[in-house]
Coordinates of C-alpha atoms in Angstrom, one line a residue:
M23 CA 82.5 23.7 -98.2
S24 CA 81.5 23.5 -94.6
G25 CA 78.5 21.5 -93.6
E26 CA 77.0 24.6 -92.2
D27 CA 77.7 26.9 -95.2
R28 CA 74.9 27.5 -97.7
L29 CA 75.0 28.7 -101.2
L30 CA 71.9 31.0 -101.7
I31 CA 70.5 32.3 -105.0
L32 CA 68.5 35.5 -105.0
A33 CA 67.0 36.0 -108.5
P34 CA 63.4 37.0 -108.3
R35 CA 62.9 37.8 -112.1
G36 CA 61.2 35.2 -114.2
R37 CA 63.0 31.8 -114.3
D38 CA 66.5 33.2 -113.5
A39 CA 66.7 31.6 -110.1
A40 CA 65.6 28.1 -111.4
V41 CA 68.0 28.4 -114.4
I42 CA 70.9 29.4 -112.2
C43 CA 70.2 26.5 -109.7
G44 CA 69.9 24.1 -112.6
Q45 CA 73.2 25.1 -114.1
L46 CA 74.9 24.8 -110.7
K47 CA 73.2 21.5 -109.9
E48 CA 74.3 19.8 -113.2
T49 CA 78.0 20.4 -112.8
G50 CA 78.6 22.4 -109.6
P51 CA 77.6 22.8 -106.0
N52 CA 74.0 22.7 -104.8
A53 CA 72.2 26.0 -104.4
T54 CA 69.1 27.1 -102.6
V55 CA 66.8 29.9 -103.7
A56 CA 66.3 32.4 -100.9
T57 CA 64.7 35.8 -100.2
A58 CA 66.7 39.0 -99.3
A59 CA 65.6 38.5 -95.6
E60 CA 66.8 34.9 -95.6
V61 CA 70.2 36.1 -97.0
V62 CA 70.5 38.6 -94.1
E63 CA 69.4 35.9 -91.6
A64 CA 72.1 33.5 -92.9
I65 CA 74.7 36.3 -92.6
I66 CA 73.7 36.9 -89.0
A67 CA 73.6 33.1 -88.3
G68 CA 77.1 32.6 -89.8
S69 CA 75.8 29.9 -92.1
L70 CA 76.1 31.7 -95.5
G71 CA 79.0 30.3 -97.6
A72 CA 78.3 32.5 -100.7
A73 CA 75.4 34.2 -102.4
V74 CA 74.6 34.7 -106.1
I75 CA 72.4 37.8 -106.5
T76 CA 70.9 39.2 -109.7
D77 CA 70.9 42.9 -110.1
E78 CA 67.1 43.3 -109.9
A79 CA 67.0 41.4 -106.5
M80 CA 68.9 44.3 -104.8
A81 CA 65.7 46.2 -104.5
G82 CA 64.4 43.6 -102.1
F83 CA 67.1 44.2 -99.4
D84 CA 66.7 46.2 -96.2
L85 CA 70.0 47.9 -96.8
V86 CA 70.4 49.0 -93.2
A87 CA 69.9 45.5 -91.9
L88 CA 72.2 44.1 -94.6
A89 CA 74.9 46.6 -93.8
A90 CA 74.6 45.9 -90.1
A91 CA 74.8 42.2 -90.6
L92 CA 77.9 42.5 -92.8
A93 CA 79.5 44.8 -90.4
A94 CA 78.9 42.4 -87.5
Q95 CA 80.9 39.6 -89.1
P96 CA 83.8 38.2 -87.0
P97 CA 87.3 39.4 -88.0
W98 CA 88.1 36.2 -90.0
S99 CA 84.8 36.3 -92.0
D100 CA 84.4 38.1 -95.4
I101 CA 81.4 36.4 -97.2
P102 CA 81.9 36.3 -101.0
F103 CA 79.0 37.7 -103.0
L104 CA 78.4 37.3 -106.8
I105 CA 76.3 40.0 -108.6
L106 CA 74.9 39.1 -112.0
T107 CA 74.2 42.2 -114.0
R108 CA 74.4 43.5 -117.6
R109 CA 74.5 47.2 -116.7
E110 CA 74.5 49.8 -114.0
F111 CA 71.1 49.6 -112.5
G112 CA 69.0 51.8 -110.2
G113 CA 71.9 54.2 -109.6
W114 CA 74.1 51.4 -108.2
T115 CA 77.7 51.5 -109.3
R116 CA 80.5 49.0 -108.9
A117 CA 82.0 51.3 -106.2
R118 CA 78.8 51.4 -104.2
L119 CA 78.5 47.6 -104.5
M120 CA 82.1 47.1 -103.4
V121 CA 81.5 49.4 -100.4
L122 CA 78.4 47.5 -99.4
F123 CA 79.5 43.9 -99.9
G124 CA 83.2 44.1 -99.6
N125 CA 84.1 40.7 -101.1
L126 CA 82.3 41.1 -104.4
T127 CA 82.5 39.5 -107.8
I128 CA 80.5 41.1 -110.6
L129 CA 79.5 38.8 -113.5
E130 CA 78.0 40.4 -116.6
R131 CA 75.1 38.8 -118.3
P132 CA 74.5 37.0 -120.5
L133 CA 76.4 34.5 -118.5
Y134 CA 77.9 31.2 -119.5
G135 CA 77.4 28.2 -117.3
D136 CA 81.0 27.3 -116.9
V137 CA 81.9 30.9 -115.9
L138 CA 79.2 30.9 -113.2
I139 CA 80.2 27.5 -111.9
G140 CA 83.9 28.5 -111.7
S141 CA 83.1 31.7 -110.0
V142 CA 80.8 30.0 -107.4
R143 CA 83.4 27.3 -106.7
S144 CA 86.1 30.0 -106.4
A145 CA 83.9 31.9 -103.9
L146 CA 83.2 28.7 -101.9
R147 CA 86.9 27.8 -101.8
A148 CA 87.6 31.3 -100.5
R149 CA 84.9 30.8 -97.9
A150 CA 86.4 27.4 -97.0
R151 CA 89.8 29.1 -96.5
Q152 CA 88.1 31.6 -94.2
R153 CA 86.6 28.6 -92.2
R154 CA 90.1 27.1 -91.9
A155 CA 91.3 30.5 -90.7
E156 CA 88.5 30.5 -88.2
A157 CA 89.4 27.1 -87.0
Y158 CA 93.1 28.2 -86.8
L159 CA 92.1 31.3 -84.9
L160 CA 89.8 29.4 -82.6
A161 CA 92.6 26.8 -82.0
R162 CA 95.1 29.6 -81.4
E163 CA 92.7 31.4 -79.0
A164 CA 92.2 28.1 -77.2
A165 CA 95.9 27.5 -77.1
E166 CA 96.5 31.1 -75.9
A167 CA 93.8 30.7 -73.3
Q168 CA 95.4 27.5 -72.2
V169 CA 98.8 29.2 -72.1
R170 CA 97.3 32.0 -70.1
E171 CA 95.7 29.5 -67.8
L172 CA 98.9 27.6 -67.4
A173 CA 100.8 30.8 -66.9
A174 CA 98.3 31.9 -64.3
T175 CA 98.5 28.5 -62.6
L176 CA 102.3 28.6 -62.8
E177 CA 102.3 32.1 -61.4
T178 CA 100.0 31.1 -58.6
R179 CA 102.1 28.1 -57.9
V180 CA 105.3 30.2 -57.9
T181 CA 103.6 32.7 -55.7
E182 CA 102.4 30.0 -53.3
R183 CA 105.8 28.2 -53.4
T184 CA 107.5 31.5 -52.8
Q185 CA 105.2 32.3 -50.0
A186 CA 105.7 28.8 -48.5
L187 CA 109.4 29.2 -48.9
S188 CA 109.3 32.6 -47.3
D189 CA 107.1 31.3 -44.5
A190 CA 109.6 28.4 -44.0
L191 CA 112.5 30.8 -43.9
A192 CA 110.7 33.0 -41.4
E193 CA 109.8 30.0 -39.3
R194 CA 113.4 28.8 -39.5
A195 CA 114.6 32.2 -38.5
E196 CA 112.1 32.2 -35.6
T197 CA 113.2 28.7 -34.6
Q198 CA 116.8 29.8 -34.7
N199 CA 116.0 32.9 -32.6
R200 CA 114.1 30.7 -30.1
L201 CA 117.0 28.3 -30.0
R202 CA 119.4 31.1 -29.4
D203 CA 117.2 32.5 -26.7
S204 CA 116.9 29.1 -25.2
E205 CA 120.6 28.6 -25.3
A206 CA 121.1 32.0 -23.8
L207 CA 118.6 31.3 -21.1
Y208 CA 120.2 28.0 -20.3
R209 CA 123.7 29.6 -20.2
Y210 CA 122.5 32.5 -18.0
T211 CA 120.6 30.0 -15.8
V212 CA 123.7 27.9 -15.4
E213 CA 125.8 30.9 -14.7
L214 CA 123.4 32.4 -12.1
T215 CA 122.2 29.3 -10.4
E216 CA 124.0 27.6 -7.6
Q217 CA 123.4 24.3 -9.2
T218 CA 125.9 22.5 -11.4
P219 CA 124.5 20.7 -14.5
W220 CA 125.7 17.2 -15.4
T221 CA 124.9 14.5 -18.0
A222 CA 125.2 10.8 -18.2
D223 CA 124.7 8.2 -20.9
A224 CA 121.8 5.8 -21.1
D225 CA 123.7 3.3 -18.8
G226 CA 124.2 5.9 -16.1
Q227 CA 127.9 6.7 -16.8
M228 CA 128.7 10.3 -16.4
I229 CA 129.8 12.0 -19.6
G230 CA 129.9 15.7 -18.7
I231 CA 129.6 18.1 -15.8
G232 CA 129.4 21.9 -15.6
P233 CA 132.2 24.2 -14.5
G234 CA 130.8 24.7 -11.1
W235 CA 132.2 21.4 -9.8
A236 CA 135.9 20.8 -9.3
S237 CA 137.2 17.4 -8.2
P238 CA 140.6 16.9 -6.7
E239 CA 141.7 14.8 -9.7
G240 CA 139.6 16.6 -12.3
T241 CA 138.1 13.3 -13.4
K242 CA 134.5 12.5 -14.3
S243 CA 134.1 8.8 -14.9
D244 CA 135.3 7.8 -11.4
W245 CA 133.5 10.6 -9.5
R246 CA 131.9 8.0 -7.2
R247 CA 135.2 7.6 -5.5
L248 CA 134.7 11.2 -4.2
V249 CA 131.5 10.2 -2.4
H250 CA 131.8 9.8 1.4
A251 CA 132.2 6.2 2.4
G252 CA 129.2 6.5 4.7
D253 CA 127.0 7.7 1.8
L254 CA 128.3 5.7 -1.1
A255 CA 126.2 2.6 -0.7
T256 CA 122.9 4.5 -0.3
M257 CA 123.7 6.9 -3.2
S258 CA 124.9 4.0 -5.6
A259 CA 121.8 2.0 -4.8
A260 CA 119.4 4.9 -5.5
W261 CA 121.2 5.8 -8.7
T262 CA 121.2 2.1 -9.9
L263 CA 117.5 1.8 -9.2
A264 CA 116.7 5.0 -11.0
V265 CA 118.7 3.9 -14.1
E266 CA 117.0 0.4 -14.1
Q267 CA 113.5 1.8 -13.6
R268 CA 114.0 4.9 -15.7
T269 CA 112.6 7.1 -12.9
P270 CA 113.8 10.5 -11.6
F271 CA 116.7 10.4 -9.2
Q272 CA 117.4 12.4 -6.1
C273 CA 119.8 11.8 -3.3
D274 CA 121.7 13.8 -0.6
F275 CA 125.3 12.7 0.1
R276 CA 128.7 14.1 1.0
L277 CA 131.1 14.8 -1.8
A278 CA 134.8 15.6 -1.6
G279 CA 135.7 19.0 -3.0
S280 CA 138.9 20.4 -4.5
G281 CA 140.3 20.9 -1.0
G282 CA 139.5 17.3 0.1
D283 CA 136.8 18.5 2.6
F284 CA 133.4 16.8 2.3
T285 CA 130.4 19.0 1.5
W286 CA 126.8 18.0 1.6
C287 CA 125.4 17.9 -1.9
R288 CA 122.0 17.1 -3.5
A289 CA 122.0 15.3 -6.9
R290 CA 118.9 15.3 -9.1
A291 CA 118.5 13.7 -12.5
A292 CA 115.8 12.6 -15.0
P293 CA 116.0 10.5 -18.1
R294 CA 115.5 11.9 -21.6
L295 CA 113.3 9.5 -23.5
A296 CA 113.2 8.8 -27.3
A297 CA 109.9 8.4 -29.2
D298 CA 110.0 4.6 -28.5
H299 CA 110.5 5.4 -24.8
S300 CA 114.1 4.2 -24.8
V301 CA 116.5 6.3 -22.7
L302 CA 118.8 8.6 -24.7
G303 CA 120.6 9.9 -21.7
W304 CA 120.3 11.5 -18.3
Y305 CA 120.3 15.2 -17.4
G306 CA 120.9 16.3 -13.8
T307 CA 122.0 19.0 -11.4
L308 CA 124.4 18.9 -8.4
E309 CA 123.6 21.4 -5.6
D310 CA 125.6 22.4 -2.6
I311 CA 123.3 22.1 0.4
E312 CA 125.9 22.5 3.1
D313 CA 124.3 25.7 4.3
Q314 CA 120.8 24.2 4.1
R315 CA 121.9 21.2 6.2
A316 CA 123.5 23.5 8.8
A317 CA 120.4 25.7 8.9
E318 CA 118.2 22.6 9.4
A319 CA 120.5 21.5 12.2
R320 CA 120.2 24.9 13.8
L321 CA 116.4 24.8 13.4
R322 CA 116.3 21.3 15.1
Q323 CA 118.5 22.7 17.9
M324 CA 116.3 25.7 18.4
Q325 CA 113.1 23.5 18.4
A326 CA 114.7 21.3 21.0
E327 CA 115.5 24.4 23.1
L328 CA 112.0 25.7 22.8
I329 CA 110.5 22.4 23.7
H330 CA 112.9 22.2 26.7
V331 CA 111.9 25.8 27.8
S332 CA 108.2 24.9 27.3
R333 CA 108.6 22.0 29.6
L334 CA 110.5 24.1 32.2
S335 CA 107.8 26.8 31.9
A336 CA 105.1 24.2 32.5
M337 CA 107.0 23.0 35.5
G338 CA 107.5 26.5 36.7
T339 CA 103.8 27.3 36.4
M340 CA 103.0 24.1 38.4
A341 CA 105.7 25.0 41.0
S342 CA 104.2 28.5 41.3
T343 CA 100.8 27.1 41.8
L344 CA 102.0 24.7 44.4
A345 CA 104.0 27.4 46.1
H346 CA 100.9 29.6 46.3
E347 CA 98.7 26.8 47.6
L348 CA 101.3 25.5 50.2
N349 CA 102.3 28.9 51.5
Q350 CA 99.1 29.4 53.5
P351 CA 99.1 26.0 55.2
L352 CA 102.8 26.5 56.1
T353 CA 102.0 29.9 57.6
A354 CA 99.2 28.4 59.6
I355 CA 101.5 25.6 60.8
T356 CA 104.1 28.2 61.9
N357 CA 101.4 30.2 63.8
Y358 CA 100.0 27.1 65.5
V359 CA 103.5 25.9 66.5
R360 CA 104.5 29.3 67.9
G361 CA 101.1 29.6 69.8
S362 CA 101.6 26.1 71.3
R363 CA 105.2 27.0 72.3
A364 CA 103.9 30.2 74.0
M365 CA 101.3 28.1 75.9
L366 CA 104.0 25.9 77.3
A367 CA 106.2 28.8 78.5
G368 CA 105.1 28.4 82.1
Y369 CA 105.6 24.6 82.2
P370 CA 109.3 23.8 82.6
E371 CA 108.5 20.1 82.8
H372 CA 107.5 20.1 79.1
G373 CA 110.9 21.0 77.8
A374 CA 111.0 18.1 75.4
V375 CA 107.7 19.3 73.9
R376 CA 109.1 22.8 73.5
D377 CA 112.2 21.4 71.8
A378 CA 110.0 19.5 69.4
L379 CA 107.9 22.6 68.7
D380 CA 111.1 24.6 68.1
Q381 CA 112.2 22.0 65.5
A382 CA 108.7 22.2 63.9
D383 CA 108.9 26.0 63.7
S384 CA 112.4 25.9 62.2
N385 CA 111.4 23.3 59.6
A386 CA 108.2 25.2 58.7
L387 CA 110.3 28.3 58.1
R388 CA 112.7 26.3 56.1
A389 CA 109.9 24.9 54.0
G390 CA 108.6 28.4 53.4
E391 CA 112.0 29.5 52.3
I392 CA 112.2 26.6 49.9
I393 CA 108.8 27.5 48.5
R394 CA 109.9 31.2 48.0
R395 CA 112.9 30.1 46.1
V396 CA 110.8 27.9 43.9
R397 CA 108.4 30.8 43.3
D398 CA 111.4 33.1 42.5
V399 CA 112.6 30.5 40.0
A400 CA 109.2 30.2 38.5
S401 CA 108.8 34.0 38.3
N402 CA 111.2 34.4 35.4
S403 CA 114.2 36.3 36.8
D404 CA 116.0 38.8 34.6
A405 CA 119.2 36.8 34.5
R406 CA 118.8 35.7 30.8
R407 CA 117.1 38.8 29.4
R408 CA 119.0 40.7 26.7
S409 CA 118.3 43.5 24.3
E410 CA 117.0 41.8 21.2
D411 CA 116.0 42.9 17.7
L412 CA 112.2 42.3 17.7
S413 CA 112.0 41.8 13.9
A414 CA 114.9 39.2 14.0
L415 CA 113.3 37.4 16.9
V416 CA 109.9 37.2 15.2
R417 CA 111.4 36.1 11.9
E418 CA 113.3 33.3 13.6
A419 CA 110.3 32.0 15.5
C420 CA 108.1 32.2 12.3
S421 CA 110.7 30.2 10.4
L422 CA 110.4 27.5 13.0
A423 CA 106.7 27.4 13.2
M424 CA 105.9 27.8 9.5
V425 CA 108.6 25.5 8.0
D426 CA 105.9 23.1 6.6
A427 CA 103.1 25.7 6.1
S428 CA 103.4 25.7 2.3
L429 CA 103.0 21.9 2.2
S430 CA 99.7 22.3 4.0
G431 CA 98.4 25.0 1.6
I432 CA 98.8 27.8 4.2
E433 CA 99.4 31.3 2.9
F434 CA 101.7 33.1 5.3
E435 CA 102.2 36.9 5.5
L436 CA 104.8 38.7 7.6
D437 CA 104.5 42.5 8.2
L438 CA 107.1 43.8 10.5
A439 CA 107.7 47.3 11.9
A440 CA 109.8 49.4 9.4
A441 CA 112.0 50.9 12.1
Q442 CA 114.3 48.7 14.2
V443 CA 112.6 48.0 17.6
R444 CA 114.6 46.4 20.4
V445 CA 113.1 44.7 23.5
M446 CA 114.7 43.5 26.7
V447 CA 113.5 39.9 26.8
D448 CA 114.5 36.3 27.2
R449 CA 114.7 35.4 23.5
I450 CA 113.8 31.7 24.0
Q451 CA 110.8 32.4 26.1
I452 CA 109.3 35.1 23.9
Q453 CA 109.9 32.8 20.9
Q454 CA 108.1 30.1 22.8
V455 CA 105.1 32.3 23.2
L456 CA 105.0 33.2 19.5
L457 CA 105.6 29.6 18.5
N458 CA 102.7 28.5 20.6
L459 CA 100.4 31.1 19.0
L460 CA 101.5 30.2 15.5
R461 CA 101.0 26.5 16.1
N462 CA 97.5 27.2 17.4
A463 CA 96.8 29.3 14.2
V464 CA 98.1 26.4 12.0
E465 CA 95.7 24.0 13.7
A466 CA 92.9 26.5 13.4
V467 CA 93.1 27.0 9.6
A468 CA 93.7 23.3 8.9
A469 CA 89.9 22.6 8.5
V470 CA 88.9 25.7 6.5
P471 CA 89.3 26.3 2.7
V472 CA 91.0 29.7 3.0
R473 CA 94.2 29.1 5.0
R474 CA 96.0 32.3 5.8
I475 CA 98.1 33.4 8.7
M476 CA 99.3 37.0 9.2
V477 CA 102.0 38.1 11.7
S478 CA 102.6 41.8 12.3
S479 CA 104.7 43.9 14.7
F480 CA 104.5 47.6 15.4
V481 CA 104.9 50.2 18.1
T482 CA 101.7 51.3 19.8
P483 CA 100.9 54.9 20.6
T484 CA 101.9 54.2 24.2
G485 CA 105.3 53.2 23.1
F486 CA 105.1 49.5 23.6
A487 CA 106.1 46.9 21.0
E488 CA 103.2 44.7 20.0
I489 CA 103.1 41.4 18.0
V490 CA 99.8 40.1 16.6
V491 CA 99.0 36.7 15.0
R492 CA 95.9 36.6 12.9
D493 CA 94.3 33.6 11.2
T494 CA 91.3 32.8 9.0
G495 CA 90.2 29.8 11.1
P496 CA 86.8 29.3 12.7
G497 CA 87.6 31.6 15.6
V498 CA 87.1 31.0 19.4
D499 CA 83.8 30.2 20.9
A500 CA 82.4 33.2 22.8
D501 CA 81.8 31.2 25.9
A502 CA 85.3 29.9 26.0
A503 CA 87.0 33.2 25.3
P504 CA 87.1 34.6 28.9
R505 CA 88.9 31.5 30.2
L506 CA 91.4 31.1 27.3
F507 CA 94.5 31.9 29.5
E508 CA 93.5 29.9 32.5
S509 CA 95.6 26.9 33.5
F510 CA 94.3 23.5 32.3
N511 CA 91.6 25.2 30.2
T512 CA 91.5 24.0 26.6
T513 CA 89.2 24.2 23.5
K514 CA 91.0 21.2 21.9
A515 CA 89.9 17.6 22.2
D516 CA 93.5 16.5 23.0
G517 CA 94.8 19.7 24.6
M518 CA 96.3 20.0 28.0
G519 CA 95.3 23.6 28.6
I520 CA 98.7 24.9 29.6
G521 CA 100.1 26.5 26.4
L522 CA 98.3 29.9 26.7
S523 CA 98.6 29.8 30.5
I524 CA 102.4 29.4 30.1
S525 CA 102.4 32.2 27.5
R526 CA 100.5 34.5 29.8
T527 CA 103.0 33.8 32.6
I528 CA 106.0 34.6 30.4
I529 CA 104.5 37.8 29.0
E530 CA 103.3 39.1 32.3
A531 CA 106.8 38.3 33.8
H532 CA 108.2 40.5 31.1
G533 CA 105.9 43.3 32.1
G534 CA 103.6 42.9 29.1
V535 CA 100.0 41.8 28.3
I536 CA 98.7 39.0 26.2
W537 CA 95.2 39.2 24.7
H538 CA 92.7 37.7 22.3
R539 CA 90.2 39.3 20.0
A540 CA 87.6 37.9 17.5
R541 CA 88.0 39.2 13.9
S542 CA 85.0 40.7 12.2
S543 CA 86.1 39.1 9.0
G544 CA 86.3 35.7 10.6
G545 CA 89.1 33.9 12.5
A546 CA 91.0 35.0 15.6
A547 CA 93.7 37.5 16.6
F548 CA 96.1 36.8 19.4
G549 CA 98.7 39.4 20.5
F550 CA 101.0 40.5 23.2
S551 CA 102.9 43.6 24.1
L552 CA 106.5 44.1 25.4
A553 CA 108.3 47.1 26.7
R554 CA 110.9 48.5 24.5
A555 CA 114.5 48.2 25.7
D556 CA 114.9 52.0 25.7
M557 CA 111.9 52.5 28.0
G558 CA 113.6 51.3 31.1
S559 CA 112.0 49.2 33.8

């Protein structure tokens, strides 16, 4: 019998309850006398092990409450009831009692003690079996709940693991796609670029080179033998230093090609480092810079030519100034000499003086002729003028002037006329003018945060070709603007004041006009016009 199960006796008639309790107490289980309401409460509380009820006690039950309590028992519970009766009473029949109580034992009275005790013990054993069934069901439910929990946990883990595996597979696929894209990009880059990739081991020994390089012998390890003798020492020293210090390498040198001819090349490399900063190897490129070197040589030559022309122009301007200043004194000298000679016409005795005056007159005329020749030379004759493509001329001059502009943070814009425009000019002199204007613009924007230079060319409504250089510098002071193109007038602390003067001389000699305008948005604009080649003189 469970510690919670109670044996209740419901016998309200006379001494029946006490007698029954006494019989059970002597040789059987303990019993407690209870009321009908207490029996119902014990059923509801689940503490009733069995109940012994006399027939006359049935009248004390609230049958609705009793039926509801019995119907509410858990599935495993079927409380045993023992009814003590000697006849059918109050209209109750065995069938009605069985329907009401379910697990019912009817004992007819008079009742022997051993029969009562045996029936009660049998009822309590049945209740004990129900309790064991309850425990089994509870344990089973707990086990099933645990199994369900484990199954849910397992399912969750399987789902999570499946998702993780799916994510890992997706990530792997994405990594493989990125790797393929990277390999394709590298392959296309190698195929499209003019640079040849190469690799070396941690000690600097070449282990591979791309297909863009072909040596006469087809060897790799002894490739240094192909370096020009005049460059080998410099290149080897730079490479050795880079390998020792694990720093990026760059060097220009001449390298023998498949035909044996030497070509200027530029080698670059950088070390690939491991997690511990040790060198795993070297990755580099080899670039053919023969055309670049030739272009740089041509640029240097053109710069030298422009400098030479600039000096000649300065000398020409000075010669023109001197010719202009000396022409009047020489004319006066000639007039005075001729006047003196006329005054001596009636004095034959002064023949020596007349001879001296004749020599003076002849030399004065000779000096004037020399000055005229100097002025003709300084006036830019048409001997070197050719029909030139204006756009090509401007591009070439800009490439000279703006070669280092990007290093100074200068933004350069070039807007040339869409249609081809040809001008009859001395190319070097016109480029000198444009170069002078561009250098002034570079100096003007050097001290401002927004550094922009714009060069444009176009045909004016009057048919002239015009080139304009605009900058975002501080502009020209209004007081200095009227004298910008005068000789020896300068707005620079270290200027000589001949650049714009020479430019004006050259442009005006070509039949054009040079000008300056302040920009409303800030900065300055310098421009000049030239007659087109098809306009005639």
